[in-house]
PDB file of C-alpha atoms in Angstrom:
ATOM      1  CA  UNK A   9     -35.051  -6.737  -0.063  1.00  0.00           C
ATOM      2  CA  UNK A  10     -33.410  -6.678  -3.480  1.00  0.00           C
ATOM      3  CA  UNK A  11     -35.454  -5.967  -6.564  1.00  0.00           C
ATOM      4  CA  UNK A  12     -35.382  -8.300  -9.550  1.00  0.00           C
ATOM      5  CA  UNK A  13     -33.253  -5.723 -11.411  1.00  0.00           C
ATOM      6  CA  UNK A  14     -30.694  -5.664  -8.592  1.00  0.00           C
ATOM      7  CA  UNK A  15     -30.472  -9.468  -8.613  1.00  0.00           C
ATOM      8  CA  UNK A  16     -29.912  -9.484 -12.359  1.00  0.00           C
ATOM      9  CA  UNK A  17     -27.222  -6.801 -12.050  1.00  0.00           C
ATOM     10  CA  UNK A  18     -25.472  -8.775  -9.316  1.00  0.00           C
ATOM     11  CA  UNK A  19     -25.656 -11.963 -11.387  1.00  0.00           C
ATOM     12  CA  UNK A  20     -24.082 -10.225 -14.379  1.00  0.00           C
ATOM     13  CA  UNK A  21     -21.263  -8.791 -12.272  1.00  0.00           C
ATOM     14  CA  UNK A  22     -20.527 -12.235 -10.819  1.00  0.00           C
ATOM     15  CA  UNK A  23     -20.400 -13.624 -14.346  1.00  0.00           C
ATOM     16  CA  UNK A  24     -17.943 -10.947 -15.426  1.00  0.00           C
ATOM     17  CA  UNK A  25     -15.645 -11.684 -12.479  1.00  0.00           C
ATOM     18  CA  UNK A  26     -15.689 -15.442 -13.060  1.00  0.00           C
ATOM     19  CA  UNK A  27     -15.107 -14.989 -16.788  1.00  0.00           C
ATOM     20  CA  UNK A  28     -12.138 -12.720 -16.090  1.00  0.00           C
ATOM     21  CA  UNK A  29     -10.755 -15.206 -13.581  1.00  0.00           C
ATOM     22  CA  UNK A  30     -11.033 -17.980 -16.138  1.00  0.00           C
ATOM     23  CA  UNK A  31      -9.309 -15.918 -18.817  1.00  0.00           C
ATOM     24  CA  UNK A  32      -6.533 -15.012 -16.414  1.00  0.00           C
ATOM     25  CA  UNK A  33      -5.971 -18.635 -15.457  1.00  0.00           C
ATOM     26  CA  UNK A  34      -5.799 -19.746 -19.072  1.00  0.00           C
ATOM     27  CA  UNK A  35      -3.224 -17.122 -19.966  1.00  0.00           C
ATOM     28  CA  UNK A  36      -0.990 -16.871 -16.903  1.00  0.00           C
ATOM     29  CA  UNK A  37       1.302 -19.177 -14.933  1.00  0.00           C
ATOM     30  CA  UNK A  38       0.091 -19.950 -11.442  1.00  0.00           C
ATOM     31  CA  UNK A  39       3.151 -18.642  -9.668  1.00  0.00           C
ATOM     32  CA  UNK A  40       6.366 -16.776 -10.185  1.00  0.00           C
ATOM     33  CA  UNK A  41       8.241 -15.772  -7.045  1.00  0.00           C
ATOM     34  CA  UNK A  42      11.010 -13.176  -7.006  1.00  0.00           C
ATOM     35  CA  UNK A  43      13.967 -13.761  -4.728  1.00  0.00           C
ATOM     36  CA  UNK A  44      15.198 -10.189  -5.123  1.00  0.00           C
ATOM     37  CA  UNK A  45      15.866  -8.873  -1.628  1.00  0.00           C
ATOM     38  CA  UNK A  46      18.619  -6.340  -2.374  1.00  0.00           C
ATOM     39  CA  UNK A  47      18.667  -3.010  -0.601  1.00  0.00           C
ATOM     40  CA  UNK A  48      17.740   0.237  -2.280  1.00  0.00           C
ATOM     41  CA  UNK A  49      21.285   1.080  -3.438  1.00  0.00           C
ATOM     42  CA  UNK A  50      21.597  -2.246  -5.209  1.00  0.00           C
ATOM     43  CA  UNK A  51      18.211  -1.673  -6.786  1.00  0.00           C
ATOM     44  CA  UNK A  52      19.430   1.598  -8.273  1.00  0.00           C
ATOM     45  CA  UNK A  53      22.396  -0.258  -9.742  1.00  0.00           C
ATOM     46  CA  UNK A  54      20.046  -2.939 -11.034  1.00  0.00           C
ATOM     47  CA  UNK A  55      17.901  -0.222 -12.601  1.00  0.00           C
ATOM     48  CA  UNK A  56      20.944   1.175 -14.396  1.00  0.00           C
ATOM     49  CA  UNK A  57      21.225  -2.106 -16.254  1.00  0.00           C
ATOM     50  CA  UNK A  58      17.594  -1.869 -17.302  1.00  0.00           C
ATOM     51  CA  UNK A  59      17.637   0.455 -20.285  1.00  0.00           C
ATOM     52  CA  UNK A  60      13.880   0.865 -20.001  1.00  0.00           C
ATOM     53  CA  UNK A  61      13.961   2.215 -16.460  1.00  0.00           C
ATOM     54  CA  UNK A  62      12.989   5.878 -16.311  1.00  0.00           C
ATOM     55  CA  UNK A  63      13.431   8.779 -13.965  1.00  0.00           C
ATOM     56  CA  UNK A  64      10.359   9.225 -11.795  1.00  0.00           C
ATOM     57  CA  UNK A  65       9.098  12.406 -10.162  1.00  0.00           C
ATOM     58  CA  UNK A  66       6.558  12.634  -7.368  1.00  0.00           C
ATOM     59  CA  UNK A  67       4.010  13.803  -9.953  1.00  0.00           C
ATOM     60  CA  UNK A  68       4.169  10.358 -11.585  1.00  0.00           C
ATOM     61  CA  UNK A  69       2.947   8.635  -8.406  1.00  0.00           C
ATOM     62  CA  UNK A  70      -0.566   8.158  -7.047  1.00  0.00           C
ATOM     63  CA  UNK A  71      -0.043   7.804  -3.277  1.00  0.00           C
ATOM     64  CA  UNK A  72      -3.115   6.294  -1.646  1.00  0.00           C
ATOM     65  CA  UNK A  73      -3.677   6.295   2.122  1.00  0.00           C
ATOM     66  CA  UNK A  74      -6.404   4.100   3.575  1.00  0.00           C
ATOM     67  CA  UNK A  75      -7.970   5.253   6.837  1.00  0.00           C
ATOM     68  CA  UNK A  76     -11.223   5.356   8.805  1.00  0.00           C
ATOM     69  CA  UNK A  77     -13.122   8.184  10.435  1.00  0.00           C
ATOM     70  CA  UNK A  78     -12.204   7.082  13.959  1.00  0.00           C
ATOM     71  CA  UNK A  79      -8.511   7.498  13.100  1.00  0.00           C
ATOM     72  CA  UNK A  80      -8.652  10.934  11.464  1.00  0.00           C
ATOM     73  CA  UNK A  81      -7.354  12.674  14.582  1.00  0.00           C
ATOM     74  CA  UNK A  82      -4.930  10.111  16.004  1.00  0.00           C
ATOM     75  CA  UNK A  83      -3.391   8.794  12.772  1.00  0.00           C
ATOM     76  CA  UNK A  84      -4.243  11.124   9.914  1.00  0.00           C
ATOM     77  CA  UNK A  85      -3.298  14.369  11.632  1.00  0.00           C
ATOM     78  CA  UNK A  86       0.345  13.287  12.138  1.00  0.00           C
ATOM     79  CA  UNK A  87       0.506  12.346   8.443  1.00  0.00           C
ATOM     80  CA  UNK A  88      -0.880  15.703   7.326  1.00  0.00           C
ATOM     81  CA  UNK A  89       1.509  17.495   9.702  1.00  0.00           C
ATOM     82  CA  UNK A  90       4.586  15.657   8.409  1.00  0.00           C
ATOM     83  CA  UNK A  91       5.287  13.729   5.209  1.00  0.00           C
ATOM     84  CA  UNK A  92       2.093  14.784   3.391  1.00  0.00           C
ATOM     85  CA  UNK A  93       3.684  18.220   2.916  1.00  0.00           C
ATOM     86  CA  UNK A  94       6.301  16.618   0.638  1.00  0.00           C
ATOM     87  CA  UNK A  95       3.670  15.294  -1.797  1.00  0.00           C
ATOM     88  CA  UNK A  96       0.348  17.109  -1.257  1.00  0.00           C
ATOM     89  CA  UNK A  97      -0.768  17.021  -4.900  1.00  0.00           C
ATOM     90  CA  UNK A  98       0.165  13.325  -5.241  1.00  0.00           C
ATOM     91  CA  UNK A  99      -1.522  11.962  -2.107  1.00  0.00           C
ATOM     92  CA  UNK A 100      -5.174  10.932  -1.773  1.00  0.00           C
ATOM     93  CA  UNK A 101      -6.880   9.905   1.470  1.00  0.00           C
ATOM     94  CA  UNK A 102      -9.551   7.179   1.293  1.00  0.00           C
ATOM     95  CA  UNK A 103     -11.911   7.064   4.254  1.00  0.00           C
ATOM     96  CA  UNK A 104     -15.423   6.053   5.210  1.00  0.00           C
ATOM     97  CA  UNK A 105     -16.193   9.441   6.758  1.00  0.00           C
ATOM     98  CA  UNK A 106     -16.486  13.005   5.486  1.00  0.00           C
ATOM     99  CA  UNK A 107     -14.270  15.506   7.265  1.00  0.00           C
ATOM    100  CA  UNK A 108     -14.289  19.206   6.271  1.00  0.00           C
ATOM    101  CA  UNK A 109     -10.960  19.841   8.014  1.00  0.00           C
ATOM    102  CA  UNK A 110      -9.207  17.000   6.173  1.00  0.00           C
ATOM    103  CA  UNK A 111     -10.790  18.106   2.894  1.00  0.00           C
ATOM    104  CA  UNK A 112      -9.465  21.625   3.486  1.00  0.00           C
ATOM    105  CA  UNK A 113      -5.977  20.501   4.477  1.00  0.00           C
ATOM    106  CA  UNK A 114      -5.667  18.127   1.522  1.00  0.00           C
ATOM    107  CA  UNK A 115      -7.265  20.611  -0.902  1.00  0.00           C
ATOM    108  CA  UNK A 116      -9.982  18.170  -1.868  1.00  0.00           C
ATOM    109  CA  UNK A 117      -7.927  14.974  -1.817  1.00  0.00           C
ATOM    110  CA  UNK A 118     -10.152  13.233   0.730  1.00  0.00           C
ATOM    111  CA  UNK A 119     -12.188  10.519  -1.002  1.00  0.00           C
ATOM    112  CA  UNK A 120     -15.225   9.415   1.001  1.00  0.00           C
ATOM    113  CA  UNK A 121     -16.016   5.855   0.012  1.00  0.00           C
ATOM    114  CA  UNK A 122     -19.314   4.102   0.572  1.00  0.00           C
ATOM    115  CA  UNK A 123     -17.493   1.369   2.502  1.00  0.00           C
ATOM    116  CA  UNK A 124     -18.268   0.174   6.041  1.00  0.00           C
ATOM    117  CA  UNK A 125     -16.253   1.734   8.875  1.00  0.00           C
ATOM    118  CA  UNK A 126     -15.155  -1.559  10.425  1.00  0.00           C
ATOM    119  CA  UNK A 127     -11.979  -3.557   9.776  1.00  0.00           C
ATOM    120  CA  UNK A 128     -13.707  -6.480   8.072  1.00  0.00           C
ATOM    121  CA  UNK A 129     -12.536  -8.101   4.847  1.00  0.00           C
ATOM    122  CA  UNK A 130     -15.493  -6.553   3.066  1.00  0.00           C
ATOM    123  CA  UNK A 131     -14.602  -3.057   4.241  1.00  0.00           C
ATOM    124  CA  UNK A 132     -10.905  -3.412   3.429  1.00  0.00           C
ATOM    125  CA  UNK A 133     -11.544  -4.777  -0.064  1.00  0.00           C
ATOM    126  CA  UNK A 134     -14.193  -2.128  -0.686  1.00  0.00           C
ATOM    127  CA  UNK A 135     -11.676   0.641   0.037  1.00  0.00           C
ATOM    128  CA  UNK A 136      -8.983  -1.006  -2.079  1.00  0.00           C
ATOM    129  CA  UNK A 137     -11.427  -1.139  -4.980  1.00  0.00           C
ATOM    130  CA  UNK A 138     -12.056   2.597  -4.538  1.00  0.00           C
ATOM    131  CA  UNK A 139      -8.310   3.278  -4.437  1.00  0.00           C
ATOM    132  CA  UNK A 140      -7.545   1.337  -7.608  1.00  0.00           C
ATOM    133  CA  UNK A 141     -10.491   2.621  -9.625  1.00  0.00           C
ATOM    134  CA  UNK A 142      -9.670   6.221  -8.663  1.00  0.00           C
ATOM    135  CA  UNK A 143      -6.050   5.669  -9.683  1.00  0.00           C
ATOM    136  CA  UNK A 144      -7.172   4.532 -13.136  1.00  0.00           C
ATOM    137  CA  UNK A 145      -9.001   7.828 -13.639  1.00  0.00           C
ATOM    138  CA  UNK A 146      -5.709   9.684 -13.147  1.00  0.00           C
ATOM    139  CA  UNK A 147      -2.744   9.976 -15.503  1.00  0.00           C
ATOM    140  CA  UNK A 148      -0.233   8.695 -12.934  1.00  0.00           C
ATOM    141  CA  UNK A 149       2.253   5.930 -13.780  1.00  0.00           C
ATOM    142  CA  UNK A 150       2.507   4.294 -10.358  1.00  0.00           C
ATOM    143  CA  UNK A 151      -0.074   3.341  -7.738  1.00  0.00           C
ATOM    144  CA  UNK A 152       1.356   3.150  -4.197  1.00  0.00           C
ATOM    145  CA  UNK A 153      -0.857   2.090  -1.309  1.00  0.00           C
ATOM    146  CA  UNK A 154      -0.169   2.971   2.332  1.00  0.00           C
ATOM    147  CA  UNK A 155      -1.976   2.404   5.601  1.00  0.00           C
ATOM    148  CA  UNK A 156      -2.631   5.274   7.988  1.00  0.00           C
ATOM    149  CA  UNK A 157       0.105   4.071  10.354  1.00  0.00           C
ATOM    150  CA  UNK A 158       2.860   4.513   7.736  1.00  0.00           C
ATOM    151  CA  UNK A 159       5.414   7.287   7.625  1.00  0.00           C
ATOM    152  CA  UNK A 160       6.436   7.733   3.983  1.00  0.00           C
ATOM    153  CA  UNK A 161       9.899   8.970   3.033  1.00  0.00           C
ATOM    154  CA  UNK A 162       8.789  10.504  -0.270  1.00  0.00           C
ATOM    155  CA  UNK A 163      12.252  11.089  -1.841  1.00  0.00           C
ATOM    156  CA  UNK A 164      13.254   7.501  -1.052  1.00  0.00           C
ATOM    157  CA  UNK A 165      10.084   6.245  -2.758  1.00  0.00           C
ATOM    158  CA  UNK A 166      10.809   8.346  -5.852  1.00  0.00           C
ATOM    159  CA  UNK A 167      14.387   7.048  -5.937  1.00  0.00           C
ATOM    160  CA  UNK A 168      13.275   3.417  -5.682  1.00  0.00           C
ATOM    161  CA  UNK A 169      10.606   3.687  -8.382  1.00  0.00           C
ATOM    162  CA  UNK A 170      13.150   5.279 -10.723  1.00  0.00           C
ATOM    163  CA  UNK A 171      14.831   1.867 -10.824  1.00  0.00           C
ATOM    164  CA  UNK A 172      11.865   0.337 -12.632  1.00  0.00           C
ATOM    165  CA  UNK A 173      10.193   1.019 -15.950  1.00  0.00           C
ATOM    166  CA  UNK A 174       6.655   2.293 -15.501  1.00  0.00           C
ATOM    167  CA  UNK A 175       5.893   0.866 -18.943  1.00  0.00           C
ATOM    168  CA  UNK A 176       6.332  -2.683 -17.658  1.00  0.00           C
ATOM    169  CA  UNK A 177       4.273  -4.678 -15.159  1.00  0.00           C
ATOM    170  CA  UNK A 178       5.630  -4.419 -11.625  1.00  0.00           C
ATOM    171  CA  UNK A 179       4.331  -5.503  -8.226  1.00  0.00           C
ATOM    172  CA  UNK A 180       6.637  -4.032  -5.570  1.00  0.00           C
ATOM    173  CA  UNK A 181       6.190  -4.672  -1.869  1.00  0.00           C
ATOM    174  CA  UNK A 182       7.378  -6.622   1.157  1.00  0.00           C
ATOM    175  CA  UNK A 183       6.005  -9.939   2.342  1.00  0.00           C
ATOM    176  CA  UNK A 184       5.214 -10.372   6.028  1.00  0.00           C
ATOM    177  CA  UNK A 185       5.351 -14.169   5.765  1.00  0.00           C
ATOM    178  CA  UNK A 186       8.485 -16.260   5.255  1.00  0.00           C
ATOM    179  CA  UNK A 187       6.970 -18.685   2.733  1.00  0.00           C
ATOM    180  CA  UNK A 188       4.308 -18.378   0.032  1.00  0.00           C
ATOM    181  CA  UNK A 189       0.706 -18.594   1.191  1.00  0.00           C
ATOM    182  CA  UNK A 190      -0.957 -21.822   0.082  1.00  0.00           C
ATOM    183  CA  UNK A 191      -4.685 -22.175  -0.382  1.00  0.00           C
ATOM    184  CA  UNK A 192      -7.386 -24.009  -2.265  1.00  0.00           C
ATOM    185  CA  UNK A 193      -8.656 -21.598  -4.883  1.00  0.00           C
ATOM    186  CA  UNK A 194     -12.449 -21.780  -4.962  1.00  0.00           C
ATOM    187  CA  UNK A 195     -12.920 -19.036  -7.525  1.00  0.00           C
ATOM    188  CA  UNK A 196     -13.385 -21.587 -10.295  1.00  0.00           C
ATOM    189  CA  UNK A 197     -15.985 -23.784  -8.594  1.00  0.00           C
ATOM    190  CA  UNK A 198     -16.852 -26.598  -8.940  1.00  0.00           C
ATOM    191  CA  UNK A 199     -13.170 -27.097  -9.777  1.00  0.00           C
ATOM    192  CA  UNK A 200     -10.674 -26.401  -6.993  1.00  0.00           C
ATOM    193  CA  UNK A 201      -6.942 -26.055  -7.365  1.00  0.00           C
ATOM    194  CA  UNK A 202      -4.139 -25.501  -4.896  1.00  0.00           C
ATOM    195  CA  UNK A 203      -2.235 -22.262  -5.433  1.00  0.00           C
ATOM    196  CA  UNK A 204       0.612 -20.557  -3.606  1.00  0.00           C
ATOM    197  CA  UNK A 205       1.715 -16.965  -3.738  1.00  0.00           C
ATOM    198  CA  UNK A 206       3.367 -14.127  -1.852  1.00  0.00           C
ATOM    199  CA  UNK A 207       1.725 -10.791  -1.184  1.00  0.00           C
ATOM    200  CA  UNK A 208       3.054  -7.405  -0.155  1.00  0.00           C
ATOM    201  CA  UNK A 209       1.589  -6.611   3.234  1.00  0.00           C
ATOM    202  CA  UNK A 210      -0.487  -3.441   3.139  1.00  0.00           C
ATOM    203  CA  UNK A 211       1.041  -2.345   6.435  1.00  0.00           C
ATOM    204  CA  UNK A 212       4.411  -1.802   4.749  1.00  0.00           C
ATOM    205  CA  UNK A 213       3.002  -0.245   1.586  1.00  0.00           C
ATOM    206  CA  UNK A 214       3.175  -1.608  -1.941  1.00  0.00           C
ATOM    207  CA  UNK A 215       3.281  -0.220  -5.479  1.00  0.00           C
ATOM    208  CA  UNK A 216       1.795  -1.383  -8.783  1.00  0.00           C
ATOM    209  CA  UNK A 217       2.740  -0.078 -12.204  1.00  0.00           C
ATOM    210  CA  UNK A 218      -0.034   1.248 -14.393  1.00  0.00           C
ATOM    211  CA  UNK A 219       0.214  -1.486 -17.087  1.00  0.00           C
ATOM    212  CA  UNK A 220      -0.406  -4.133 -14.419  1.00  0.00           C
ATOM    213  CA  UNK A 221      -3.439  -2.353 -12.931  1.00  0.00           C
ATOM    214  CA  UNK A 222      -4.859  -1.747 -16.399  1.00  0.00           C
ATOM    215  CA  UNK A 223      -4.513  -5.437 -17.333  1.00  0.00           C
ATOM    216  CA  UNK A 224      -6.412  -6.397 -14.182  1.00  0.00           C
ATOM    217  CA  UNK A 225      -9.442  -4.929 -15.971  1.00  0.00           C
ATOM    218  CA  UNK A 226     -12.744  -6.021 -14.485  1.00  0.00           C
ATOM    219  CA  UNK A 227     -10.938  -7.465 -11.480  1.00  0.00           C
ATOM    220  CA  UNK A 228     -10.276  -3.872 -10.403  1.00  0.00           C
ATOM    221  CA  UNK A 229     -13.870  -2.786 -10.916  1.00  0.00           C
ATOM    222  CA  UNK A 230     -15.030  -5.854  -8.978  1.00  0.00           C
ATOM    223  CA  UNK A 231     -12.140  -6.092  -6.512  1.00  0.00           C
ATOM    224  CA  UNK A 232     -14.369  -6.362  -3.447  1.00  0.00           C
ATOM    225  CA  UNK A 233     -16.314  -9.213  -5.031  1.00  0.00           C
ATOM    226  CA  UNK A 234     -13.072 -11.045  -5.834  1.00  0.00           C
ATOM    227  CA  UNK A 235     -11.960 -10.682  -2.204  1.00  0.00           C
ATOM    228  CA  UNK A 236     -15.257 -12.119  -1.022  1.00  0.00           C
ATOM    229  CA  UNK A 237     -15.005 -14.963  -3.532  1.00  0.00           C
ATOM    230  CA  UNK A 238     -11.586 -16.105  -2.310  1.00  0.00           C
ATOM    231  CA  UNK A 239     -12.267 -14.985   1.290  1.00  0.00           C
ATOM    232  CA  UNK A 240      -9.089 -12.949   1.669  1.00  0.00           C
ATOM    233  CA  UNK A 241      -8.441  -9.353   2.838  1.00  0.00           C
ATOM    234  CA  UNK A 242      -7.366  -6.543   0.550  1.00  0.00           C
ATOM    235  CA  UNK A 243      -3.566  -6.851   0.461  1.00  0.00           C
ATOM    236  CA  UNK A 244      -3.732 -10.634   0.094  1.00  0.00           C
ATOM    237  CA  UNK A 245      -6.285 -10.261  -2.707  1.00  0.00           C
ATOM    238  CA  UNK A 246      -3.891  -7.902  -4.523  1.00  0.00           C
ATOM    239  CA  UNK A 247      -1.181 -10.579  -4.267  1.00  0.00           C
ATOM    240  CA  UNK A 248      -3.571 -13.253  -5.490  1.00  0.00           C
ATOM    241  CA  UNK A 249      -4.580 -11.220  -8.529  1.00  0.00           C
ATOM    242  CA  UNK A 250      -1.032 -10.086  -9.352  1.00  0.00           C
ATOM    243  CA  UNK A 251       0.839 -13.351  -8.828  1.00  0.00           C
ATOM    244  CA  UNK A 252      -1.723 -16.075  -9.479  1.00  0.00           C
ATOM    245  CA  UNK A 253      -3.975 -14.520 -12.103  1.00  0.00           C
ATOM    246  CA  UNK A 254      -1.684 -12.001 -13.814  1.00  0.00           C
ATOM    247  CA  UNK A 255       1.545 -13.985 -13.424  1.00  0.00           C
ATOM    248  CA  UNK A 256       3.455 -10.968 -12.084  1.00  0.00           C
ATOM    249  CA  UNK A 257       5.635 -11.898  -9.079  1.00  0.00           C
ATOM    250  CA  UNK A 258       6.120  -9.804  -5.996  1.00  0.00           C
ATOM    251  CA  UNK A 259       9.464  -8.001  -6.159  1.00  0.00           C
ATOM    252  CA  UNK A 260      10.481  -7.500  -2.557  1.00  0.00           C
ATOM    253  CA  UNK A 261      11.694  -4.109  -1.378  1.00  0.00           C
ATOM    254  CA  UNK A 262      13.463  -4.458   1.956  1.00  0.00           C
ATOM    255  CA  UNK A 263      13.269  -0.738   2.782  1.00  0.00           C
ATOM    256  CA  UNK A 264       9.491  -0.964   3.244  1.00  0.00           C
ATOM    257  CA  UNK A 265       8.546  -1.576   6.885  1.00  0.00           C
ATOM    258  CA  UNK A 266       5.320  -2.485   8.671  1.00  0.00           C
ATOM    259  CA  UNK A 267       4.315  -2.649  12.324  1.00  0.00           C
ATOM    260  CA  UNK A 268       4.628  -6.440  12.066  1.00  0.00           C
ATOM    261  CA  UNK A 269       8.453  -6.360  12.191  1.00  0.00           C
ATOM    262  CA  UNK A 270      10.873  -5.254  14.947  1.00  0.00           C
ATOM    263  CA  UNK A 271      11.399  -1.615  13.984  1.00  0.00           C
ATOM    264  CA  UNK A 272      14.164  -0.941  16.515  1.00  0.00           C
ATOM    265  CA  UNK A 273      16.608  -2.444  13.981  1.00  0.00           C
ATOM    266  CA  UNK A 274      16.193   0.736  11.916  1.00  0.00           C
ATOM    267  CA  UNK A 275      18.672   3.204  13.433  1.00  0.00           C
ATOM    268  CA  UNK A 276      19.658   6.776  12.608  1.00  0.00           C
ATOM    269  CA  UNK A 277      22.341   5.749  10.099  1.00  0.00           C
ATOM    270  CA  UNK A 278      19.799   3.731   8.077  1.00  0.00           C
ATOM    271  CA  UNK A 279      16.938   6.191   8.310  1.00  0.00           C
ATOM    272  CA  UNK A 280      17.444   8.139   5.077  1.00  0.00           C
ATOM    273  CA  UNK A 281      17.284   5.020   2.897  1.00  0.00           C
ATOM    274  CA  UNK A 282      14.038   3.640   4.335  1.00  0.00           C
ATOM    275  CA  UNK A 283      10.837   4.203   2.331  1.00  0.00           C
ATOM    276  CA  UNK A 284       8.133   3.430   4.881  1.00  0.00           C
ATOM    277  CA  UNK A 285       8.161   3.116   8.659  1.00  0.00           C
ATOM    278  CA  UNK A 286       5.469   2.362  11.205  1.00  0.00           C
ATOM    279  CA  UNK A 287       4.833   1.787  14.912  1.00  0.00           C
ATOM    280  CA  UNK A 288       2.905  -0.545  17.213  1.00  0.00           C
ATOM    281  CA  UNK A 289       2.662  -1.833  20.765  1.00  0.00           C
ATOM    282  CA  UNK A 290       3.542  -5.402  21.761  1.00  0.00           C
ATOM    283  CA  UNK A 291       1.207  -7.448  23.936  1.00  0.00           C
ATOM    284  CA  UNK A 292       3.361  -6.770  26.989  1.00  0.00           C
ATOM    285  CA  UNK A 293       3.031  -3.023  26.470  1.00  0.00           C
ATOM    286  CA  UNK A 294       6.497  -2.450  24.994  1.00  0.00           C
ATOM    287  CA  UNK A 295       6.543   0.049  22.140  1.00  0.00           C
ATOM    288  CA  UNK A 296       7.707  -1.175  18.729  1.00  0.00           C
ATOM    289  CA  UNK A 297       9.285   1.929  17.198  1.00  0.00           C
ATOM    290  CA  UNK A 298      12.380   2.890  15.225  1.00  0.00           C
ATOM    291  CA  UNK A 299      15.724   2.761  16.993  1.00  0.00           C
ATOM    292  CA  UNK A 300      16.158   6.453  17.694  1.00  0.00           C
ATOM    293  CA  UNK A 301      17.109   7.396  21.232  1.00  0.00           C
ATOM    294  CA  UNK A 302      15.081   9.860  23.202  1.00  0.00           C
ATOM    295  CA  UNK A 303      11.741   9.701  21.383  1.00  0.00           C
ATOM    296  CA  UNK A 304       9.078  11.279  23.575  1.00  0.00           C
ATOM    297  CA  UNK A 305       6.251   8.817  22.974  1.00  0.00           C
ATOM    298  CA  UNK A 306       3.827  10.811  25.090  1.00  0.00           C
ATOM    299  CA  UNK A 307       4.150  13.797  22.780  1.00  0.00           C
ATOM    300  CA  UNK A 308       4.807  11.785  19.647  1.00  0.00           C
ATOM    301  CA  UNK A 309       3.113   8.356  19.940  1.00  0.00           C
ATOM    302  CA  UNK A 310       3.333   7.725  16.182  1.00  0.00           C
ATOM    303  CA  UNK A 311       7.003   8.842  16.033  1.00  0.00           C
ATOM    304  CA  UNK A 312       6.154  10.682  12.786  1.00  0.00           C
ATOM    305  CA  UNK A 313       7.092  14.149  14.063  1.00  0.00           C
ATOM    306  CA  UNK A 314      10.454  12.908  15.338  1.00  0.00           C
ATOM    307  CA  UNK A 315      11.149  11.078  12.080  1.00  0.00           C
ATOM    308  CA  UNK A 316      10.189  14.076   9.969  1.00  0.00           C
ATOM    309  CA  UNK A 317      12.364  16.446  12.002  1.00  0.00           C
ATOM    310  CA  UNK A 318      15.257  14.006  11.769  1.00  0.00           C
ATOM    311  CA  UNK A 319      14.946  13.547   7.993  1.00  0.00           C
ATOM    312  CA  UNK A 320      13.768  16.980   6.842  1.00  0.00           C
ATOM    313  CA  UNK A 321      14.555  19.606   9.514  1.00  0.00           C
ATOM    314  CA  UNK A 322      14.532  22.345   6.882  1.00  0.00           C
ATOM    315  CA  UNK A 323      10.797  21.902   6.197  1.00  0.00           C
ATOM    316  CA  UNK A 324       9.518  20.194   9.350  1.00  0.00           C
ATOM    317  CA  UNK A 325       7.538  22.314  11.795  1.00  0.00           C
ATOM    318  CA  UNK A 326       7.613  22.511  15.608  1.00  0.00           C
ATOM    319  CA  UNK A 327      10.757  20.407  15.791  1.00  0.00           C
ATOM    320  CA  UNK A 328      11.703  22.038  19.083  1.00  0.00           C
ATOM    321  CA  UNK A 329       8.824  20.102  20.633  1.00  0.00           C
ATOM    322  CA  UNK A 330       9.839  16.705  19.270  1.00  0.00           C
ATOM    323  CA  UNK A 331      13.571  16.603  18.546  1.00  0.00           C
ATOM    324  CA  UNK A 332      15.691  14.416  20.743  1.00  0.00           C
ATOM    325  CA  UNK A 333      17.544  16.054  23.546  1.00  0.00           C
TER     326      UNK A 333
END
């Protein structure tokens, strides 16, 4: 049972969110879609023409990994054993469970949220709110979100972000749908309006520049409430806020990859340019993994050890157990 004070506090927070939504609508176009689908090399060339683009180091990036306690062993351990070692001071793990071993291995970069441990919209948006608010307490220029089934090629991420000015508003990601999502926006009830927008799927990873996150203001502090208001999960809510409310279009980065796409198209020759990779299993039991021959999926079900040994053999450990024969 909520006390009167709690009801008043909730009412005030709702008012703040609706007021911010109204202000955003009045000042921003409903939709701007980017058709930029160039590969990473073309993006570097494009960045050269942008005099305001700046060189980025890994210390400029806040890398956020969303996970849950039940996946600490199966998903988080391969991350900590592989690509995490390339950016340990720039990577934070957001979970719903305390874990002394993860805290030790990340040197305190495990953030235990007060979010539910399920995969509901409420839980997902709750964790995204924790990720964004924690980012704003840092001095980092870029916020990059990943799921716990992503392998991150850290140097490729740094190279890509160097093509964009961190002083401008950027929403970088990869859509998992072929056309903009259309919906009736009920956030301004009793008025409803039809809006359409793209969103960067969280399963491929996406990045936001600091000026954009800062302008989101109270929508960051009340992100979970916004997700509940529009009834959308976390990555879609980010797209809604960025494109519809802030007027910042999704710039698509084709070298981001999620488990939703056929990963076998990524072969050895392409590997070094890719920023994120993933894995999954189709309904018929076939494994959806990168197109490298000889992966031992019994030893390496995530493929992360094989990928890390292929990309960074000079720093990868135990490669004799996972390298292709």
